[in-house]
XYZ file of C-alpha atoms in Angstrom:
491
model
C -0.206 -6.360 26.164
C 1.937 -8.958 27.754
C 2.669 -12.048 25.274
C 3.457 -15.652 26.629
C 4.435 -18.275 24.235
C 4.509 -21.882 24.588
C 5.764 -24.605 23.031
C 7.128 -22.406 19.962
C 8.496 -19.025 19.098
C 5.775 -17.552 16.451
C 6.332 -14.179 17.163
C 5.556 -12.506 14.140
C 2.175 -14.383 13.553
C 0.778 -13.359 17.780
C 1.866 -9.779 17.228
C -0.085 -9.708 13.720
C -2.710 -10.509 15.258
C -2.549 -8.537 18.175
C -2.016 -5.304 16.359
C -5.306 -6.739 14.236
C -7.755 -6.687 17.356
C -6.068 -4.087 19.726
C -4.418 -1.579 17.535
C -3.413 0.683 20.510
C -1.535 -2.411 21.808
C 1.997 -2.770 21.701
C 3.737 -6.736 22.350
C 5.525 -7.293 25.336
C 7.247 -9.698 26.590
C 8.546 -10.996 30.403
C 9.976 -13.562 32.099
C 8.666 -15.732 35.285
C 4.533 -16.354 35.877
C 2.331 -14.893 33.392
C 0.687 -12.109 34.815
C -1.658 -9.136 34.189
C -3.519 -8.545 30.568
C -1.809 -10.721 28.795
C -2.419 -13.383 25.860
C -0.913 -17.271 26.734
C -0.607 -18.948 23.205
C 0.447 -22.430 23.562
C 1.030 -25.333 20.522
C 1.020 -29.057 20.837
C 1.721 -31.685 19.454
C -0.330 -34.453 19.547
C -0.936 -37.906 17.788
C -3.270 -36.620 15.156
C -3.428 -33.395 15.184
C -1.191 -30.012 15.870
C -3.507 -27.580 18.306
C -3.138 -23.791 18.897
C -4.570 -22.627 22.297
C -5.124 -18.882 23.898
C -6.007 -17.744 27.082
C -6.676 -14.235 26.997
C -6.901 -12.273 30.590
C -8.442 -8.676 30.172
C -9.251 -6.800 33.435
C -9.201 -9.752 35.453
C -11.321 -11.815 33.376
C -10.104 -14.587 31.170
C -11.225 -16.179 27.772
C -10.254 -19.451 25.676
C -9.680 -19.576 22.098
C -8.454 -22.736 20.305
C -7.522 -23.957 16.592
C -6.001 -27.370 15.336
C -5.174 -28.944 12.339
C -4.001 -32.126 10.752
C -0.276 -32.866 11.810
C -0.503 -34.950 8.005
C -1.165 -31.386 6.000
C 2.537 -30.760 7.468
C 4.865 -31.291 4.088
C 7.750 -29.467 4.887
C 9.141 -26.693 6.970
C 7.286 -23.844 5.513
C 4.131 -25.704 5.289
C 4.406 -26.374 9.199
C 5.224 -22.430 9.861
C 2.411 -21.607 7.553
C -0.055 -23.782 9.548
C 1.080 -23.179 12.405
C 1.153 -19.406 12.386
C -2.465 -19.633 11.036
C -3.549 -21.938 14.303
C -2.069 -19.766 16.627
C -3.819 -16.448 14.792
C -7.206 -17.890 14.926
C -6.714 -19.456 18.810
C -6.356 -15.538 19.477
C -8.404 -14.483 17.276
C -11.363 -16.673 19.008
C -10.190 -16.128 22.052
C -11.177 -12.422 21.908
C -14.109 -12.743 20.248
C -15.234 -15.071 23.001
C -14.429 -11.771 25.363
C -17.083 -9.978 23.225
C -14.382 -7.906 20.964
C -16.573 -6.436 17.636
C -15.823 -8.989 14.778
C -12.754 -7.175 12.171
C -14.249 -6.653 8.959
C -11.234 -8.526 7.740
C -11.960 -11.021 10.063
C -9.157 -13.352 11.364
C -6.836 -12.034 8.335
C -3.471 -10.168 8.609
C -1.182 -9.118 6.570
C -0.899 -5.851 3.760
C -2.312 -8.247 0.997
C -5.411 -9.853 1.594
C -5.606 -10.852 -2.235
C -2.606 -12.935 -2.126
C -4.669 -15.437 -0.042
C -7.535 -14.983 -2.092
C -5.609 -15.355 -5.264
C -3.601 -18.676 -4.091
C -7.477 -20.212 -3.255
C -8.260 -19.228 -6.836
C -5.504 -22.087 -8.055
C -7.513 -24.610 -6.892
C -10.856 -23.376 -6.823
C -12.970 -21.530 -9.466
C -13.993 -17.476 -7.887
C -16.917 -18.242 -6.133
C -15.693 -20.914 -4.404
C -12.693 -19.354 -3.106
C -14.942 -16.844 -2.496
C -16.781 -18.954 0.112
C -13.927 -20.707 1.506
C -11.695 -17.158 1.663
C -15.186 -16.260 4.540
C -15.409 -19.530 6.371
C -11.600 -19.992 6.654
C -10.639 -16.225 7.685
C -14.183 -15.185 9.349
C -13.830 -11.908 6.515
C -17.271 -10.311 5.890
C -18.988 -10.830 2.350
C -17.540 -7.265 1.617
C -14.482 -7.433 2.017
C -14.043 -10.989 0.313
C -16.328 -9.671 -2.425
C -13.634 -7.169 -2.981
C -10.547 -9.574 -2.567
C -13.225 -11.765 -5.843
C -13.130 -9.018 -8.046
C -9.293 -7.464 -7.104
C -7.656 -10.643 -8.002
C -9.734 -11.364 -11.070
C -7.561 -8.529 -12.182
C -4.358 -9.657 -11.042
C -4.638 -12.691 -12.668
C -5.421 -10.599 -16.210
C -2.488 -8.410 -15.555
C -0.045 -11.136 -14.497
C -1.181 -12.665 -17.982
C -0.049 -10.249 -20.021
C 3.577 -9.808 -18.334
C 6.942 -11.733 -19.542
C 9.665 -12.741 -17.569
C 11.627 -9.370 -17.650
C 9.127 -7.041 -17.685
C 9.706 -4.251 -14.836
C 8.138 -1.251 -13.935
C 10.434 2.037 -12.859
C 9.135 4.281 -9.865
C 10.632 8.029 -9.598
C 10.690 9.317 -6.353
C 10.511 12.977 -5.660
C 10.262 14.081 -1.975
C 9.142 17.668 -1.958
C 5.748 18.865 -1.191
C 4.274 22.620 -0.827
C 3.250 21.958 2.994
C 3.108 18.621 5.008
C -0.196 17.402 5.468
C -0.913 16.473 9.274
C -1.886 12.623 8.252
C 1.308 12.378 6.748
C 4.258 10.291 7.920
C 6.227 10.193 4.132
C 9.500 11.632 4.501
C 9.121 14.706 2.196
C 10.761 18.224 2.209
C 8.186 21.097 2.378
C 9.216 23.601 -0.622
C 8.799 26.627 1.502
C 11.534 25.192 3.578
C 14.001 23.469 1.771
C 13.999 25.191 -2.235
C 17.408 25.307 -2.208
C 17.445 21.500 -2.271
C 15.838 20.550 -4.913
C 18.315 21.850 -7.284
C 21.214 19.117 -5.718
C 18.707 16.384 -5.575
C 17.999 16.800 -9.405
C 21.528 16.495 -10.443
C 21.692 13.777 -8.008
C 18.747 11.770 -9.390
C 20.062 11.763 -12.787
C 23.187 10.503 -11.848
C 20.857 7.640 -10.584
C 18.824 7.314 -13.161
C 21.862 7.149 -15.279
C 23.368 4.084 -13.372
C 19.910 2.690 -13.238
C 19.601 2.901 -17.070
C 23.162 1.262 -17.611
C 21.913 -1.937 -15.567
C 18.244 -1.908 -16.988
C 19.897 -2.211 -20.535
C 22.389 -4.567 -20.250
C 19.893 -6.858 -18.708
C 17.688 -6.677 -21.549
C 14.841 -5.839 -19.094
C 11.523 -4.080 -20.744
C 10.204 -1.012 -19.056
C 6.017 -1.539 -18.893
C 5.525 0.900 -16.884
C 6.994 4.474 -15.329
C 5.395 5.898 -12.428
C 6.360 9.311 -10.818
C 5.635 9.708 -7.153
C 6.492 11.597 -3.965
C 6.019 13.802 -2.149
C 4.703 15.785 -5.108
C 6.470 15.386 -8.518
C 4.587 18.849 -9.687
C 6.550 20.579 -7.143
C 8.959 20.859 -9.721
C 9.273 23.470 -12.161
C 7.913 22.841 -15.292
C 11.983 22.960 -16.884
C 12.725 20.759 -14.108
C 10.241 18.067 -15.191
C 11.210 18.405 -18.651
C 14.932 17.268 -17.762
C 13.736 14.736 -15.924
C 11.269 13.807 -18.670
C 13.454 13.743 -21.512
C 16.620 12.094 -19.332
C 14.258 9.195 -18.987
C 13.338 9.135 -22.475
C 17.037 9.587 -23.597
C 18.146 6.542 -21.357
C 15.374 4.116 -21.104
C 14.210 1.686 -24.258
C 10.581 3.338 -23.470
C 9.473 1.590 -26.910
C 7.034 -1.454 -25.034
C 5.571 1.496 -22.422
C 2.500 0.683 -21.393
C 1.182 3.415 -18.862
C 3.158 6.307 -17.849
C 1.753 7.888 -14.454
C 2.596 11.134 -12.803
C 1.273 12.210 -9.572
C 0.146 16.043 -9.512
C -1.227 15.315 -6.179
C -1.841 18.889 -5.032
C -3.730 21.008 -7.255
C -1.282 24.276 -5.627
C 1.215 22.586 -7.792
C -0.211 22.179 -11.382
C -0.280 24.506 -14.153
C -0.642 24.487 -17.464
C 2.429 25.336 -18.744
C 3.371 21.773 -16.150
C 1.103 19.816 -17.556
C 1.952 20.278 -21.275
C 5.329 19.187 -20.717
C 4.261 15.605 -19.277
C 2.112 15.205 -22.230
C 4.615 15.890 -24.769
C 6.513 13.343 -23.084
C 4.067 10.427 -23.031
C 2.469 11.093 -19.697
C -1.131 9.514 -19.986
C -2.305 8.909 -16.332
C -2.393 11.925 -13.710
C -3.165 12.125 -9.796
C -4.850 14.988 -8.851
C -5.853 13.889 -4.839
C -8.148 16.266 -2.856
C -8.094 13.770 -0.018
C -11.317 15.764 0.670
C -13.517 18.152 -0.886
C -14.597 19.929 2.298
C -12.948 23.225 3.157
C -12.769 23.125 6.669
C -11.603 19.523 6.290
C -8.840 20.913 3.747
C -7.938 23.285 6.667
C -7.724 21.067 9.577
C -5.158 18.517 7.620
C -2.640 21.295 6.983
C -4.042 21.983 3.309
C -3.328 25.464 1.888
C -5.537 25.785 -1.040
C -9.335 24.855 -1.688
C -12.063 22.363 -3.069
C -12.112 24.727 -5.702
C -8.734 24.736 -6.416
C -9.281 20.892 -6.911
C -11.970 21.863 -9.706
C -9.666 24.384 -11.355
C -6.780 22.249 -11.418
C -8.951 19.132 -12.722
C -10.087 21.354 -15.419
C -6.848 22.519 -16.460
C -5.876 18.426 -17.163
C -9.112 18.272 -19.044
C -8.179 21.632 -21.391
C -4.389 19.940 -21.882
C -6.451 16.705 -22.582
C -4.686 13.161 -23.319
C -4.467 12.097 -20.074
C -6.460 9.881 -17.584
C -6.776 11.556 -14.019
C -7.141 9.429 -10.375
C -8.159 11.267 -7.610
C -7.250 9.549 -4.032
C -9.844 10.241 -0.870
C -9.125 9.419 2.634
C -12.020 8.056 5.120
C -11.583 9.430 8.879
C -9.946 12.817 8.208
C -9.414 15.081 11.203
C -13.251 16.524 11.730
C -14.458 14.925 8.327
C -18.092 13.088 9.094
C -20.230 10.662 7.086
C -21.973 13.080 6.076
C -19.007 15.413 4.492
C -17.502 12.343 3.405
C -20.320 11.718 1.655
C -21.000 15.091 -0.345
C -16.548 14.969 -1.029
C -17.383 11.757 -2.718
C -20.737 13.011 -4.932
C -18.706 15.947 -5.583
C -15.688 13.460 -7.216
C -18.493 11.604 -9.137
C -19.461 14.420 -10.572
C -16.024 15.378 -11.726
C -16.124 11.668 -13.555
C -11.760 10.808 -13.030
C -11.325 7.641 -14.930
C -9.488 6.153 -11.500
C -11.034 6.879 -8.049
C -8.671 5.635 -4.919
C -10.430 5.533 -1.282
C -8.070 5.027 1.325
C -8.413 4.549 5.222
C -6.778 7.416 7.612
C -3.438 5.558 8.991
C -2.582 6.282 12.132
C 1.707 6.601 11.513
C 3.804 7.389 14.304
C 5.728 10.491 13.005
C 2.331 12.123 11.734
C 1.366 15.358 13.342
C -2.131 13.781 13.544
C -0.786 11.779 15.770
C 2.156 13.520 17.894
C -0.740 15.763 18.342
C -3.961 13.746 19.559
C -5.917 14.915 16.837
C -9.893 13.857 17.053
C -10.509 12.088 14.281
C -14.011 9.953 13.132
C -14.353 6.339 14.987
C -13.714 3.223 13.420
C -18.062 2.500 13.093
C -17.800 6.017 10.911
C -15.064 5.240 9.040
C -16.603 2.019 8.016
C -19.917 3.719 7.163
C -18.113 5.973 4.662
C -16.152 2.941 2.929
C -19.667 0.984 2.714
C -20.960 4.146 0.855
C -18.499 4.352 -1.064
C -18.021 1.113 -2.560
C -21.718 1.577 -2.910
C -21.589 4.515 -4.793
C -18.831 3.765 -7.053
C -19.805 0.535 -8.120
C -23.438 2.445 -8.878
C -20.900 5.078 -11.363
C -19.469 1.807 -13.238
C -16.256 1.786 -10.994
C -14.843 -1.396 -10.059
C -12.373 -2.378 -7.795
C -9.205 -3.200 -9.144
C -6.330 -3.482 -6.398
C -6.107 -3.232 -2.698
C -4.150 -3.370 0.204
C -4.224 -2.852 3.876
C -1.558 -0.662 6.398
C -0.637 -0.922 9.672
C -2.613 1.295 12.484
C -5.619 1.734 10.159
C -8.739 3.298 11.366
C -11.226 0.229 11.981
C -8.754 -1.999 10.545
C -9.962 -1.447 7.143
C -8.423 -1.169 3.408
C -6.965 0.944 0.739
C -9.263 -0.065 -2.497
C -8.231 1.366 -5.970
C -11.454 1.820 -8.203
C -10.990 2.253 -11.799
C -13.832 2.861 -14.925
C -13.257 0.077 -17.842
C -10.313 -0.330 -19.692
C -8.198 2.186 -17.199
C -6.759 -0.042 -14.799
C -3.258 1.136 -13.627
C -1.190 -1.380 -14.235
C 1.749 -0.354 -11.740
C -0.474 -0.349 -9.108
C -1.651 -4.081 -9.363
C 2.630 -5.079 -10.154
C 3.673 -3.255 -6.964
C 0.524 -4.568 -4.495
C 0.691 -7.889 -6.011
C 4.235 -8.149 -6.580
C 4.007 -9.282 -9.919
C 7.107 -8.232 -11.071
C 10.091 -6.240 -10.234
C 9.728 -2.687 -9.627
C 13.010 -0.489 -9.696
C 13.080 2.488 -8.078
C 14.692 5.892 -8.317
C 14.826 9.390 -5.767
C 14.818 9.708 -2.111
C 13.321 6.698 -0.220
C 13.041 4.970 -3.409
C 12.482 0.804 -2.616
C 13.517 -1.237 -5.371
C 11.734 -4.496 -4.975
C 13.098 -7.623 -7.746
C 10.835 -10.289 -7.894
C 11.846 -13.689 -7.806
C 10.490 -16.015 -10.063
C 8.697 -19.606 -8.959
C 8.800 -18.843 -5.393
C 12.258 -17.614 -5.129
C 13.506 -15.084 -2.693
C 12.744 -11.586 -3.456
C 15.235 -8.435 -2.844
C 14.874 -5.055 -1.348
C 17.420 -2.281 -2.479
C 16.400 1.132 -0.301
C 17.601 4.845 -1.303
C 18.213 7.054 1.711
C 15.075 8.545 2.487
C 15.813 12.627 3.539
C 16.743 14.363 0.513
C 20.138 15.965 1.963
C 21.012 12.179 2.824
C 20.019 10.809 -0.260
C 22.216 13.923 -1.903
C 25.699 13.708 -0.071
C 25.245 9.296 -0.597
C 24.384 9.174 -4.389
C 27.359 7.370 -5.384
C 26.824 4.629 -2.396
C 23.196 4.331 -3.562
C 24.280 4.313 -7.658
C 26.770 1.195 -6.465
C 23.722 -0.477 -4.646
C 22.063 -0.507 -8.007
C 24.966 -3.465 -9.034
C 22.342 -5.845 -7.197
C 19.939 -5.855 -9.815
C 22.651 -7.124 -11.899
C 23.253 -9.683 -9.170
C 19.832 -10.720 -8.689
C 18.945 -11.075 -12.723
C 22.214 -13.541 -12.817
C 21.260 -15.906 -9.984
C 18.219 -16.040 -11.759
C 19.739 -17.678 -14.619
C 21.286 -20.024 -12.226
């Protein structure tokens, strides 16, 4: 869709919201009359008040959409971009619904972290008054804001209980058994690319040595280790203990609060696995089915069964010590409500202290969609998130942290549901960015946290494994910025 702006250059906030209503829709933008579909947002100035206005034409037809605000509520510069990115959202925004677009379930909000709004309404309002302001202001259903109410009630707990260098460490591993077809992570498939893994090892240590050097002479405190991927289980059980025990050696682990692991496929877990994260401290476990439907299993690229889920969770049971999540995915290639519905039962009755439903996102380099796959329409999708939150909050699950993604089915959410007293606490750091997470392994994003509304910093790892092998010593050198960005915090 063609973009004409007027009277300002707020890019950003007109293709948020353009991706928001008309996710198929990619920005463009021309010189000379405006012409075709095409959105027209226009801000003035006036007197009194600062006014964002849309005409939107669709197939010959156009609508109006309009928002203003006080020109007084204008402080500073970033008060004035803040407002008037929000004036020129909702001028679209109205604009369409005026054409008869279906009403977003997140309403007139963008952005991957709807609870940052909520939780800045919460400092000057108690919950359920943010609660009623978060709907009127952002037109975001009762559901959704219910679940921004109860998300950053939790935030605000765990941000309680950090200190100033607290820091959580991610461990990236980017091997998998076989790619799923959703899947757009940058991850090696084992049956391709063994031989690798052997290289990347002795390349994340030397990483995770550099990492350690920095992390101590900072005095930081390590809260929280979290091992991701890919598939950290892909490695062999002696590989995980070097790994394991390198961390241990390296890292003051003494002030650990949670240590997660994610055994995502259960063609990747065994016993003899398993035992070695526990004797190491490992207390939280992912074992993801995604779905508990066969043919479902079969049609994303799966190679092993909804059995093998039940086998694999029972095996983390018989090892014991050790919390398990289990991530689901609404609007799987030829999933239904219905099969969505009996995956989720089945879950229940498998009773995982941490439950993760997340919405099918629709990533360029998946095979899902190189390939056109058919996959359930945004009304279905939302039909098996409202039975789900339904259900879970039925089994004593409440939500604890969410997000939302680009190119999501319906527009919807990824909503982390936990039973009492097992709320991950990376998970809520890294949404929320509550404090600095420092990461390790291919396509590992370090992300430091600046204090008081300071700048934040992003430190990236290469993401292909052979890349992030032969450029180890560029990416141990990188590391120096932590030590960089922990001084001009002193400053």
């Amino acid at each position: 869709m063609k973009l004409y702006l007027y009277g300002h250059d707020y890019k950003y906030a007109a293709e948020q919201m353009l991706l928001t209503l008309y996710p198929a829709e990619r920005p463009e933008y021309t010189e000379g009359a405006p012409k075709g579909e095409r959105a027209e947002l226009k801000l003035s100035y006036g007197r009194e008040f600062v006014t964002a206005t849309c005409k939107l034409v669709l197939e010959d037809k156009a609508w109006q959409g309009r928002s203003a605000f006080k020109k007084a509520l204008i402080t500073d510069e970033i008060s004035r971009d803040k407002l008037c990115q929000r004036a020129i959202k909702n001028a679209f925004y109205r604009a369409a619904l005026s054409s008869g677009h279906k009403k977003p379930a997140w309403g007139a909000l963008t952005g991957v972290r709807p609870g940052k709004v909520f939780t800045n309404l919460m400092e000057q309002y108690d919950a359920d008054s943010a609660m009623s302001r978060f709907i009127s202001e952002y037109d975001v259903t009762p559901e959704r804001a219910a679940l921004c109410r109860d998300t950053s009630m939790v935030t605000k707990e765990v941000e309680a209980s950090l200190e100033e260098k607290d820091i959580c460490l991610y461990v990236g591993i980017p091997f998998c058994p076989t790619r799923c077809n959703y899947c757009s992570f940058v991850s090696q498939s084992v049956e391709k690319s063994m031989k690798l893994i052997f290289p990347f090892m002795d390349a994340l240590i030397k990483e995770l040595d550099a990492v350690a050097e920095t992390v101590n002479k900072l005095g930081l405190r390590v809260i929280s280790i979290y091992m991701g991927g890919g598939t950290p289980t892909t490695l062999t059980p002696e590989q995980l203990e070097r790994l394991c025990s390198r961390l241990e050696e390296k890292f003051d682990l003494s002030d650990l609060r949670e240590y997660t692991v994610e055994a995502g496929r259960p063609d990747t877990i065994t016993e003899e696995k398993l035992r070695v994260l526990k004797a190491h401290g490992v207390d939280r476990v992912s074992v993801n089915p995604q779905t508990m439907s066969d043919y479902v299993l079969e049609a994303i690229g799966r190679k092993h069964t909804a059995q093998d889920i039940v086998d694999a969770l029972a095996l983390v049971r018989k090892v014991g010590g050790m919390a398990v999540n289990m991530d689901l995915i609404a609007g799987l290639t030829t999933d239904t409500v219905e099969s969505f519905e009996k995956t989720l039962d089945t879950v229940l009755s498998l009773a995982p202290e941490n439950i993760t439903v997340h919405t099918l996102s629709l990533k360029k380099g998946s095979r899902i969609t190189l390939e056109g796959s058919a996959i359930p329409t945004a009304a279905e999708v939302g039909r098996m998130l409202d039975i789900a939150g339904e259900k879970l909050r039925g089994a004593d699950y409440a939500p604890y942290y969410l997000y939302r993604q680009k190119f999501m089915s319906g527009g919807f959410e990824n909503v982390g549901w936990a039973k009492q007293g097992y709320v991950n606490l990376y998970n809520v750091c890294i949404m929320e960015e509550l404090c600095s997470i420092i990461a390790m392994g291919g396509g590992g994003s370090t992300k430091l946290v600046a204090k008081n509304g300071g700048k934040s910093i992003r430190i990236f790892a290469p993401k292909y494994p052979m890349e992030y092998i032969n450029g180890i010593e560029k990416t141990c050198e990188a590391k120096q910025g932590i030590i960089e960005f922990y001084d001009s915090q002193e400053d």
